[in-house]
Amino acid sequence: MSRYALFGRSVSSSPSPRIHAAFARQTGIAMEYTAIDVEPQALGAALEAFVAGGGRGANITVPHKEAAFARCARLSDRARQAGAVNTLRLDQGQWYGDNTDGAGLVRDLTDRHGLDLRGRRTLLLGAGGAARGVAPALLEAGVGELVIVNRHPERADALADMLGEPARAHTRYWEDLATIGDFELIINATSAGRHDGSALMLPLALCNDMTAAVDLNYGDVAIAFLAWARSAGLRTIIDGLGMLVEQAAESFQLWHGVRPDTDAVYALLRQATPEPKAA
């Protein structure tokens, strides 16, 4: 039985093992998938031990996506563009790295939620591994403008430079949020409220009648941003559960050559994590 795993910090409660177990049953593929908690300084040793124990592939989550990128001998175009990896596959004893986050997000927003991303003025909050994974896919999906804002502006500038489309993708300061206009799509790729449960204070001036609010997180981690979206009276509020399932399906296809059906798996997980309600 081939072994696969999720590597991250505090991932013991992640639904990823359930997702891949469902995919395996659906496709008749024998595989084992576990979640492995690892601190940043121990990632290299953990991956080596995993391979020694028969590991064939892995998903990578916070805070290891950029570190995993540096460990790959080969990279997909989208991983190279993002500068971050969320999927590893062992090829002839070396890691091949991919990033399925962007494809997973776009498929969830367009296919499941019916959003047309073309031409939308988009605000991306955050510039870490999650933001780097989805930003190229958002541009490819046709958003009209991508404004990147991060509390550490140098990271936002680095992400914009990496995207290489200054006419469409550029940065502003966090302090300017109240004066940069409104958006049709706001995506939270930060961990605000993750550790202390604090409220996420964003100006209501960012919103208009068409604004869709999307958090790449789900469950308790998404509470702060989703609460703000409800307070703003937004009609379209989406958490990251669907993206999680879709990016997992992309990873599964990279490992096994077949893409599983995601609707039934999403519905199963949605029962335990209620869909966010609009105001």
PDB file of C-alpha atoms in Angstrom:
ATOM      1  CA  MET A   1       0.000   0.000   0.000  1.00  0.00           C
ATOM      2  CA  SER A   2       1.454   3.361  -1.035  1.00  0.00           C
ATOM      3  CA  ARG A   3       1.899   5.990   1.691  1.00  0.00           C
ATOM      4  CA  TYR A   4       0.943   9.656   1.496  1.00  0.00           C
ATOM      5  CA  ALA A   5       0.718  12.337   4.163  1.00  0.00           C
ATOM      6  CA  LEU A   6      -0.043  15.925   5.058  1.00  0.00           C
ATOM      7  CA  PHE A   7       2.830  17.856   6.663  1.00  0.00           C
ATOM      8  CA  GLY A   8       2.090  21.006   8.622  1.00  0.00           C
ATOM      9  CA  ARG A   9       1.779  22.571  12.044  1.00  0.00           C
ATOM     10  CA  SER A  10      -1.193  21.470  14.182  1.00  0.00           C
ATOM     11  CA  VAL A  11      -2.725  19.312  11.439  1.00  0.00           C
ATOM     12  CA  SER A  12      -3.952  16.446  13.625  1.00  0.00           C
ATOM     13  CA  SER A  13      -7.570  17.540  13.143  1.00  0.00           C
ATOM     14  CA  SER A  14      -7.279  18.205   9.409  1.00  0.00           C
ATOM     15  CA  PRO A  15      -9.972  16.603   7.231  1.00  0.00           C
ATOM     16  CA  SER A  16      -7.396  15.805   4.540  1.00  0.00           C
ATOM     17  CA  PRO A  17      -7.052  12.121   5.576  1.00  0.00           C
ATOM     18  CA  ARG A  18     -10.847  11.735   5.302  1.00  0.00           C
ATOM     19  CA  ILE A  19     -10.845  13.399   1.895  1.00  0.00           C
ATOM     20  CA  HIS A  20      -8.154  11.157   0.452  1.00  0.00           C
ATOM     21  CA  ALA A  21      -9.653   8.050   2.027  1.00  0.00           C
ATOM     22  CA  ALA A  22     -12.931   8.884   0.257  1.00  0.00           C
ATOM     23  CA  PHE A  23     -11.103   9.473  -3.024  1.00  0.00           C
ATOM     24  CA  ALA A  24      -9.304   6.132  -2.638  1.00  0.00           C
ATOM     25  CA  ARG A  25     -12.574   4.258  -2.045  1.00  0.00           C
ATOM     26  CA  GLN A  26     -14.186   5.979  -4.992  1.00  0.00           C
ATOM     27  CA  THR A  27     -11.355   5.091  -7.397  1.00  0.00           C
ATOM     28  CA  GLY A  28     -10.429   1.699  -5.955  1.00  0.00           C
ATOM     29  CA  ILE A  29      -6.857   2.780  -5.197  1.00  0.00           C
ATOM     30  CA  ALA A  30      -5.101   1.258  -2.177  1.00  0.00           C
ATOM     31  CA  MET A  31      -3.307   4.015  -0.271  1.00  0.00           C
ATOM     32  CA  GLU A  32      -2.607   5.229   3.247  1.00  0.00           C
ATOM     33  CA  TYR A  33      -2.850   8.943   4.048  1.00  0.00           C
ATOM     34  CA  THR A  34      -1.963  10.429   7.442  1.00  0.00           C
ATOM     35  CA  ALA A  35      -1.438  13.876   8.980  1.00  0.00           C
ATOM     36  CA  ILE A  36       2.009  14.609  10.414  1.00  0.00           C
ATOM     37  CA  ASP A  37       2.656  17.560  12.725  1.00  0.00           C
ATOM     38  CA  VAL A  38       6.109  19.037  12.181  1.00  0.00           C
ATOM     39  CA  GLU A  39       7.847  22.259  13.162  1.00  0.00           C
ATOM     40  CA  PRO A  40       9.700  24.225  10.469  1.00  0.00           C
ATOM     41  CA  GLN A  41      13.184  23.234  11.595  1.00  0.00           C
ATOM     42  CA  ALA A  42      12.253  19.552  11.473  1.00  0.00           C
ATOM     43  CA  LEU A  43      10.643  19.431   8.017  1.00  0.00           C
ATOM     44  CA  GLY A  44      13.690  18.054   6.197  1.00  0.00           C
ATOM     45  CA  ALA A  45      14.218  15.218   8.644  1.00  0.00           C
ATOM     46  CA  ALA A  46      10.497  14.421   8.691  1.00  0.00           C
ATOM     47  CA  LEU A  47      10.371  14.129   4.904  1.00  0.00           C
ATOM     48  CA  GLU A  48      13.461  11.901   4.856  1.00  0.00           C
ATOM     49  CA  ALA A  49      11.946   9.598   7.470  1.00  0.00           C
ATOM     50  CA  PHE A  50       8.704   9.529   5.510  1.00  0.00           C
ATOM     51  CA  VAL A  51      10.464   8.432   2.329  1.00  0.00           C
ATOM     52  CA  ALA A  52      12.456   5.809   4.238  1.00  0.00           C
ATOM     53  CA  GLY A  53       9.139   4.405   5.467  1.00  0.00           C
ATOM     54  CA  GLY A  54       7.691   4.092   1.973  1.00  0.00           C
ATOM     55  CA  GLY A  55       6.278   7.580   1.426  1.00  0.00           C
ATOM     56  CA  ARG A  56       5.427   8.366  -2.206  1.00  0.00           C
ATOM     57  CA  GLY A  57       3.826  11.797  -2.016  1.00  0.00           C
ATOM     58  CA  ALA A  58       2.733  14.527   0.352  1.00  0.00           C
ATOM     59  CA  ASN A  59       0.632  17.612   0.810  1.00  0.00           C
ATOM     60  CA  ILE A  60       2.266  20.615   2.464  1.00  0.00           C
ATOM     61  CA  THR A  61       0.439  23.243   4.466  1.00  0.00           C
ATOM     62  CA  VAL A  62       1.209  26.164   6.804  1.00  0.00           C
ATOM     63  CA  PRO A  63       3.955  27.075   7.454  1.00  0.00           C
ATOM     64  CA  HIS A  64       6.027  24.862   5.138  1.00  0.00           C
ATOM     65  CA  LYS A  65       4.993  25.693   1.553  1.00  0.00           C
ATOM     66  CA  GLU A  66       7.964  27.886   0.702  1.00  0.00           C
ATOM     67  CA  ALA A  67      10.423  25.583   2.485  1.00  0.00           C
ATOM     68  CA  ALA A  68       9.058  22.628   0.519  1.00  0.00           C
ATOM     69  CA  PHE A  69       9.588  24.591  -2.689  1.00  0.00           C
ATOM     70  CA  ALA A  70      13.307  24.798  -1.909  1.00  0.00           C
ATOM     71  CA  ARG A  71      13.540  21.017  -1.471  1.00  0.00           C
ATOM     72  CA  CYS A  72      12.272  20.110  -4.930  1.00  0.00           C
ATOM     73  CA  ALA A  73      14.539  18.882  -7.716  1.00  0.00           C
ATOM     74  CA  ARG A  74      11.811  19.618 -10.286  1.00  0.00           C
ATOM     75  CA  LEU A  75       8.811  21.949 -10.229  1.00  0.00           C
ATOM     76  CA  SER A  76       5.619  22.469 -12.189  1.00  0.00           C
ATOM     77  CA  ASP A  77       5.224  25.804 -13.933  1.00  0.00           C
ATOM     78  CA  ARG A  78       2.567  26.906 -11.482  1.00  0.00           C
ATOM     79  CA  ALA A  79       4.702  25.993  -8.458  1.00  0.00           C
ATOM     80  CA  ARG A  80       7.654  27.832  -9.940  1.00  0.00           C
ATOM     81  CA  GLN A  81       5.524  30.898 -10.564  1.00  0.00           C
ATOM     82  CA  ALA A  82       4.077  30.800  -7.045  1.00  0.00           C
ATOM     83  CA  GLY A  83       7.405  30.166  -5.336  1.00  0.00           C
ATOM     84  CA  ALA A  84       5.525  27.780  -3.039  1.00  0.00           C
ATOM     85  CA  VAL A  85       4.625  24.088  -3.090  1.00  0.00           C
ATOM     86  CA  ASN A  86       1.629  22.320  -1.572  1.00  0.00           C
ATOM     87  CA  THR A  87       2.030  18.933  -3.315  1.00  0.00           C
ATOM     88  CA  LEU A  88       5.073  16.668  -3.487  1.00  0.00           C
ATOM     89  CA  ARG A  89       5.535  13.531  -5.568  1.00  0.00           C
ATOM     90  CA  LEU A  90       8.563  11.264  -5.279  1.00  0.00           C
ATOM     91  CA  ASP A  91      10.081  10.687  -8.728  1.00  0.00           C
ATOM     92  CA  GLN A  92      13.190   8.484  -8.885  1.00  0.00           C
ATOM     93  CA  GLY A  93      14.163   9.398  -5.351  1.00  0.00           C
ATOM     94  CA  GLN A  94      13.701  13.168  -5.778  1.00  0.00           C
ATOM     95  CA  TRP A  95      10.821  15.468  -5.019  1.00  0.00           C
ATOM     96  CA  TYR A  96       8.708  16.924  -7.792  1.00  0.00           C
ATOM     97  CA  GLY A  97       6.737  19.919  -6.522  1.00  0.00           C
ATOM     98  CA  ASP A  98       3.407  21.319  -7.646  1.00  0.00           C
ATOM     99  CA  ASN A  99       0.945  23.884  -6.328  1.00  0.00           C
ATOM    100  CA  THR A 100      -2.717  22.940  -6.621  1.00  0.00           C
ATOM    101  CA  ASP A 101      -4.128  25.723  -4.425  1.00  0.00           C
ATOM    102  CA  GLY A 102      -4.948  28.141  -7.231  1.00  0.00           C
ATOM    103  CA  ALA A 103      -6.619  25.538  -9.419  1.00  0.00           C
ATOM    104  CA  GLY A 104      -8.603  24.326  -6.415  1.00  0.00           C
ATOM    105  CA  LEU A 105      -9.792  27.824  -5.525  1.00  0.00           C
ATOM    106  CA  VAL A 106     -10.830  28.763  -9.052  1.00  0.00           C
ATOM    107  CA  ARG A 107     -12.675  25.469  -9.596  1.00  0.00           C
ATOM    108  CA  ASP A 108     -14.566  25.909  -6.309  1.00  0.00           C
ATOM    109  CA  LEU A 109     -15.532  29.514  -7.033  1.00  0.00           C
ATOM    110  CA  THR A 110     -16.524  29.005 -10.658  1.00  0.00           C
ATOM    111  CA  ASP A 111     -17.902  25.454 -10.810  1.00  0.00           C
ATOM    112  CA  ARG A 112     -19.414  25.053  -7.339  1.00  0.00           C
ATOM    113  CA  HIS A 113     -20.448  28.605  -6.512  1.00  0.00           C
ATOM    114  CA  GLY A 114     -21.047  29.905 -10.028  1.00  0.00           C
ATOM    115  CA  LEU A 115     -18.883  33.011  -9.784  1.00  0.00           C
ATOM    116  CA  ASP A 116     -17.642  34.631 -12.977  1.00  0.00           C
ATOM    117  CA  LEU A 117     -14.217  35.980 -12.020  1.00  0.00           C
ATOM    118  CA  ARG A 118     -13.601  37.802 -15.278  1.00  0.00           C
ATOM    119  CA  GLY A 119     -13.100  41.523 -14.866  1.00  0.00           C
ATOM    120  CA  ARG A 120     -13.569  41.551 -11.100  1.00  0.00           C
ATOM    121  CA  ARG A 121     -11.540  44.067  -9.150  1.00  0.00           C
ATOM    122  CA  THR A 122      -9.973  41.791  -6.544  1.00  0.00           C
ATOM    123  CA  LEU A 123      -8.371  42.428  -3.165  1.00  0.00           C
ATOM    124  CA  LEU A 124      -5.967  39.761  -1.904  1.00  0.00           C
ATOM    125  CA  LEU A 125      -5.247  40.052   1.819  1.00  0.00           C
ATOM    126  CA  GLY A 126      -1.945  38.356   2.625  1.00  0.00           C
ATOM    127  CA  ALA A 127       1.241  37.493   0.740  1.00  0.00           C
ATOM    128  CA  GLY A 128       2.417  34.212   2.288  1.00  0.00           C
ATOM    129  CA  GLY A 129       2.412  30.718   0.848  1.00  0.00           C
ATOM    130  CA  ALA A 130      -1.387  30.554   0.498  1.00  0.00           C
ATOM    131  CA  ALA A 131      -1.582  33.885  -1.329  1.00  0.00           C
ATOM    132  CA  ARG A 132       1.332  32.970  -3.589  1.00  0.00           C
ATOM    133  CA  GLY A 133      -0.455  29.759  -4.511  1.00  0.00           C
ATOM    134  CA  VAL A 134      -3.703  31.393  -5.626  1.00  0.00           C
ATOM    135  CA  ALA A 135      -2.564  34.728  -7.105  1.00  0.00           C
ATOM    136  CA  PRO A 136      -1.369  33.375 -10.491  1.00  0.00           C
ATOM    137  CA  ALA A 137      -4.567  31.342 -10.937  1.00  0.00           C
ATOM    138  CA  LEU A 138      -6.715  34.407 -10.219  1.00  0.00           C
ATOM    139  CA  LEU A 139      -4.934  36.345 -12.964  1.00  0.00           C
ATOM    140  CA  GLU A 140      -5.287  33.405 -15.329  1.00  0.00           C
ATOM    141  CA  ALA A 141      -9.011  33.237 -14.520  1.00  0.00           C
ATOM    142  CA  GLY A 142      -9.327  36.804 -15.777  1.00  0.00           C
ATOM    143  CA  VAL A 143      -9.729  39.058 -12.737  1.00  0.00           C
ATOM    144  CA  GLY A 144      -9.525  42.646 -13.900  1.00  0.00           C
ATOM    145  CA  GLU A 145      -7.202  43.946 -11.200  1.00  0.00           C
ATOM    146  CA  LEU A 146      -5.432  42.235  -8.316  1.00  0.00           C
ATOM    147  CA  VAL A 147      -4.528  44.480  -5.393  1.00  0.00           C
ATOM    148  CA  ILE A 148      -2.267  42.763  -2.852  1.00  0.00           C
ATOM    149  CA  VAL A 149      -2.156  44.070   0.723  1.00  0.00           C
ATOM    150  CA  ASN A 150      -0.050  42.574   3.496  1.00  0.00           C
ATOM    151  CA  ARG A 151       0.882  43.809   6.963  1.00  0.00           C
ATOM    152  CA  HIS A 152       4.536  43.422   5.919  1.00  0.00           C
ATOM    153  CA  PRO A 153       4.535  45.356   2.635  1.00  0.00           C
ATOM    154  CA  GLU A 154       7.836  43.970   1.403  1.00  0.00           C
ATOM    155  CA  ARG A 155       6.243  40.519   1.041  1.00  0.00           C
ATOM    156  CA  ALA A 156       3.349  41.988  -0.950  1.00  0.00           C
ATOM    157  CA  ASP A 157       5.843  43.768  -3.220  1.00  0.00           C
ATOM    158  CA  ALA A 158       7.759  40.520  -3.738  1.00  0.00           C
ATOM    159  CA  LEU A 159       4.548  38.706  -4.707  1.00  0.00           C
ATOM    160  CA  ALA A 160       3.558  41.429  -7.173  1.00  0.00           C
ATOM    161  CA  ASP A 161       7.047  41.367  -8.710  1.00  0.00           C
ATOM    162  CA  MET A 162       6.844  37.582  -9.033  1.00  0.00           C
ATOM    163  CA  LEU A 163       3.530  37.820 -10.895  1.00  0.00           C
ATOM    164  CA  GLY A 164       5.122  40.117 -13.454  1.00  0.00           C
ATOM    165  CA  GLU A 165       1.916  41.889 -14.523  1.00  0.00           C
ATOM    166  CA  PRO A 166       2.230  45.422 -13.128  1.00  0.00           C
ATOM    167  CA  ALA A 167      -0.749  46.651 -15.130  1.00  0.00           C
ATOM    168  CA  ARG A 168      -3.064  44.204 -13.331  1.00  0.00           C
ATOM    169  CA  ALA A 169      -1.271  43.107 -10.132  1.00  0.00           C
ATOM    170  CA  HIS A 170       0.100  45.678  -7.737  1.00  0.00           C
ATOM    171  CA  THR A 171       0.288  46.472  -4.021  1.00  0.00           C
ATOM    172  CA  ARG A 172      -1.043  48.957  -1.528  1.00  0.00           C
ATOM    173  CA  TYR A 173      -0.332  49.519   2.161  1.00  0.00           C
ATOM    174  CA  TRP A 174      -2.539  47.995   4.862  1.00  0.00           C
ATOM    175  CA  GLU A 175      -3.028  51.492   6.267  1.00  0.00           C
ATOM    176  CA  ASP A 176      -4.580  52.554   2.942  1.00  0.00           C
ATOM    177  CA  LEU A 177      -7.428  50.034   2.988  1.00  0.00           C
ATOM    178  CA  ALA A 178     -10.025  52.686   3.764  1.00  0.00           C
ATOM    179  CA  THR A 179      -9.085  54.761   0.712  1.00  0.00           C
ATOM    180  CA  ILE A 180      -8.361  52.286  -2.102  1.00  0.00           C
ATOM    181  CA  GLY A 181     -11.926  51.917  -3.326  1.00  0.00           C
ATOM    182  CA  ASP A 182     -14.311  48.987  -3.464  1.00  0.00           C
ATOM    183  CA  PHE A 183     -13.908  45.478  -4.852  1.00  0.00           C
ATOM    184  CA  GLU A 184     -16.062  42.776  -6.420  1.00  0.00           C
ATOM    185  CA  LEU A 185     -13.966  40.045  -4.827  1.00  0.00           C
ATOM    186  CA  ILE A 186     -12.125  40.065  -1.483  1.00  0.00           C
ATOM    187  CA  ILE A 187      -9.969  37.057  -0.618  1.00  0.00           C
ATOM    188  CA  ASN A 188      -8.538  36.535   2.844  1.00  0.00           C
ATOM    189  CA  ALA A 189      -5.256  34.613   2.724  1.00  0.00           C
ATOM    190  CA  THR A 190      -4.105  35.750   6.174  1.00  0.00           C
ATOM    191  CA  SER A 191      -4.256  33.945   9.507  1.00  0.00           C
ATOM    192  CA  ALA A 192      -5.897  36.889  11.272  1.00  0.00           C
ATOM    193  CA  GLY A 193      -7.773  35.640  14.308  1.00  0.00           C
ATOM    194  CA  ARG A 194      -6.217  32.168  13.994  1.00  0.00           C
ATOM    195  CA  HIS A 195      -4.475  32.193  17.372  1.00  0.00           C
ATOM    196  CA  ASP A 196      -6.367  34.656  19.548  1.00  0.00           C
ATOM    197  CA  GLY A 197      -9.844  34.697  18.016  1.00  0.00           C
ATOM    198  CA  SER A 198      -9.647  38.475  17.634  1.00  0.00           C
ATOM    199  CA  ALA A 199     -11.948  40.325  15.257  1.00  0.00           C
ATOM    200  CA  LEU A 200     -10.716  41.298  11.818  1.00  0.00           C
ATOM    201  CA  MET A 201     -11.237  45.033  11.451  1.00  0.00           C
ATOM    202  CA  LEU A 202     -11.600  45.980   7.785  1.00  0.00           C
ATOM    203  CA  PRO A 203     -13.241  49.119   6.350  1.00  0.00           C
ATOM    204  CA  LEU A 204     -16.750  48.630   5.006  1.00  0.00           C
ATOM    205  CA  ALA A 205     -15.772  50.956   2.159  1.00  0.00           C
ATOM    206  CA  LEU A 206     -14.069  47.957   0.538  1.00  0.00           C
ATOM    207  CA  CYS A 207     -17.468  46.509  -0.384  1.00  0.00           C
ATOM    208  CA  ASN A 208     -20.116  47.187  -2.990  1.00  0.00           C
ATOM    209  CA  ASP A 209     -23.389  45.460  -3.946  1.00  0.00           C
ATOM    210  CA  MET A 210     -21.527  42.775  -5.936  1.00  0.00           C
ATOM    211  CA  THR A 211     -18.735  41.969  -3.491  1.00  0.00           C
ATOM    212  CA  ALA A 212     -18.017  38.310  -2.819  1.00  0.00           C
ATOM    213  CA  ALA A 213     -15.954  37.533   0.290  1.00  0.00           C
ATOM    214  CA  VAL A 214     -13.796  34.404   0.246  1.00  0.00           C
ATOM    215  CA  ASP A 215     -11.671  33.012   3.064  1.00  0.00           C
ATOM    216  CA  LEU A 216      -9.045  30.430   2.154  1.00  0.00           C
ATOM    217  CA  ASN A 217      -9.460  29.082   5.696  1.00  0.00           C
ATOM    218  CA  TYR A 218     -12.419  27.102   7.021  1.00  0.00           C
ATOM    219  CA  GLY A 219     -13.847  26.231  10.424  1.00  0.00           C
ATOM    220  CA  ASP A 220     -12.803  28.232  13.476  1.00  0.00           C
ATOM    221  CA  VAL A 221      -9.890  29.881  11.657  1.00  0.00           C
ATOM    222  CA  ALA A 222     -12.296  31.558   9.243  1.00  0.00           C
ATOM    223  CA  ILE A 223     -14.635  32.971  11.908  1.00  0.00           C
ATOM    224  CA  ALA A 224     -13.089  36.443  12.099  1.00  0.00           C
ATOM    225  CA  PHE A 225     -13.201  37.217   8.377  1.00  0.00           C
ATOM    226  CA  LEU A 226     -16.585  35.644   7.808  1.00  0.00           C
ATOM    227  CA  ALA A 227     -18.032  37.625  10.723  1.00  0.00           C
ATOM    228  CA  TRP A 228     -16.745  40.816   9.121  1.00  0.00           C
ATOM    229  CA  ALA A 229     -18.289  39.832   5.771  1.00  0.00           C
ATOM    230  CA  ARG A 230     -21.660  39.287   7.456  1.00  0.00           C
ATOM    231  CA  SER A 231     -21.401  42.621   9.253  1.00  0.00           C
ATOM    232  CA  ALA A 232     -20.804  44.240   5.866  1.00  0.00           C
ATOM    233  CA  GLY A 233     -24.099  42.800   4.607  1.00  0.00           C
ATOM    234  CA  LEU A 234     -22.497  40.775   1.817  1.00  0.00           C
ATOM    235  CA  ARG A 235     -24.679  38.272  -0.033  1.00  0.00           C
ATOM    236  CA  THR A 236     -21.884  35.971  -1.202  1.00  0.00           C
ATOM    237  CA  ILE A 237     -19.676  34.582   1.582  1.00  0.00           C
ATOM    238  CA  ILE A 238     -17.512  31.520   0.939  1.00  0.00           C
ATOM    239  CA  ASP A 239     -15.076  29.662   3.166  1.00  0.00           C
ATOM    240  CA  GLY A 240     -12.139  27.495   2.114  1.00  0.00           C
ATOM    241  CA  LEU A 241     -13.657  24.030   2.541  1.00  0.00           C
ATOM    242  CA  GLY A 242     -14.501  23.645  -1.131  1.00  0.00           C
ATOM    243  CA  MET A 243     -11.050  24.820  -2.139  1.00  0.00           C
ATOM    244  CA  LEU A 244      -9.548  22.245   0.234  1.00  0.00           C
ATOM    245  CA  VAL A 245     -11.455  19.428  -1.466  1.00  0.00           C
ATOM    246  CA  GLU A 246     -10.678  20.652  -4.987  1.00  0.00           C
ATOM    247  CA  GLN A 247      -6.960  21.146  -4.401  1.00  0.00           C
ATOM    248  CA  ALA A 248      -6.866  17.674  -2.814  1.00  0.00           C
ATOM    249  CA  ALA A 249      -8.418  16.224  -5.965  1.00  0.00           C
ATOM    250  CA  GLU A 250      -5.725  17.937  -8.044  1.00  0.00           C
ATOM    251  CA  SER A 251      -3.054  16.383  -5.814  1.00  0.00           C
ATOM    252  CA  PHE A 252      -4.712  12.965  -6.044  1.00  0.00           C
ATOM    253  CA  GLN A 253      -4.651  13.198  -9.831  1.00  0.00           C
ATOM    254  CA  LEU A 254      -0.958  14.120  -9.803  1.00  0.00           C
ATOM    255  CA  TRP A 255      -0.188  11.024  -7.707  1.00  0.00           C
ATOM    256  CA  HIS A 256      -2.513   8.485  -9.312  1.00  0.00           C
ATOM    257  CA  GLY A 257      -3.386   9.755 -12.786  1.00  0.00           C
ATOM    258  CA  VAL A 258      -7.126   9.969 -12.136  1.00  0.00           C
ATOM    259  CA  ARG A 259      -9.205  12.878 -10.867  1.00  0.00           C
ATOM    260  CA  PRO A 260     -11.896  11.842  -8.378  1.00  0.00           C
ATOM    261  CA  ASP A 261     -15.377  13.293  -8.219  1.00  0.00           C
ATOM    262  CA  THR A 262     -15.469  15.945  -5.509  1.00  0.00           C
ATOM    263  CA  ASP A 263     -19.157  16.754  -5.003  1.00  0.00           C
ATOM    264  CA  ALA A 264     -19.997  13.837  -2.717  1.00  0.00           C
ATOM    265  CA  VAL A 265     -16.857  14.358  -0.632  1.00  0.00           C
ATOM    266  CA  TYR A 266     -17.565  18.070  -0.280  1.00  0.00           C
ATOM    267  CA  ALA A 267     -21.147  17.339   0.804  1.00  0.00           C
ATOM    268  CA  LEU A 268     -19.900  14.887   3.430  1.00  0.00           C
ATOM    269  CA  LEU A 269     -17.493  17.420   4.944  1.00  0.00           C
ATOM    270  CA  ARG A 270     -20.032  20.229   4.720  1.00  0.00           C
ATOM    271  CA  GLN A 271     -22.260  18.358   7.159  1.00  0.00           C
ATOM    272  CA  ALA A 272     -19.635  18.799   9.876  1.00  0.00           C
ATOM    273  CA  THR A 273     -18.728  22.377   8.872  1.00  0.00           C
ATOM    274  CA  PRO A 274     -21.873  24.390   8.118  1.00  0.00           C
ATOM    275  CA  GLU A 275     -21.713  26.678   5.121  1.00  0.00           C
ATOM    276  CA  PRO A 276     -21.221  30.352   6.052  1.00  0.00           C
ATOM    277  CA  LYS A 277     -24.437  32.364   5.927  1.00  0.00           C
ATOM    278  CA  ALA A 278     -24.804  35.727   4.260  1.00  0.00           C
ATOM    279  CA  ALA A 279     -26.108  38.659   6.248  1.00  0.00           C
TER     280      ALA A 279
END
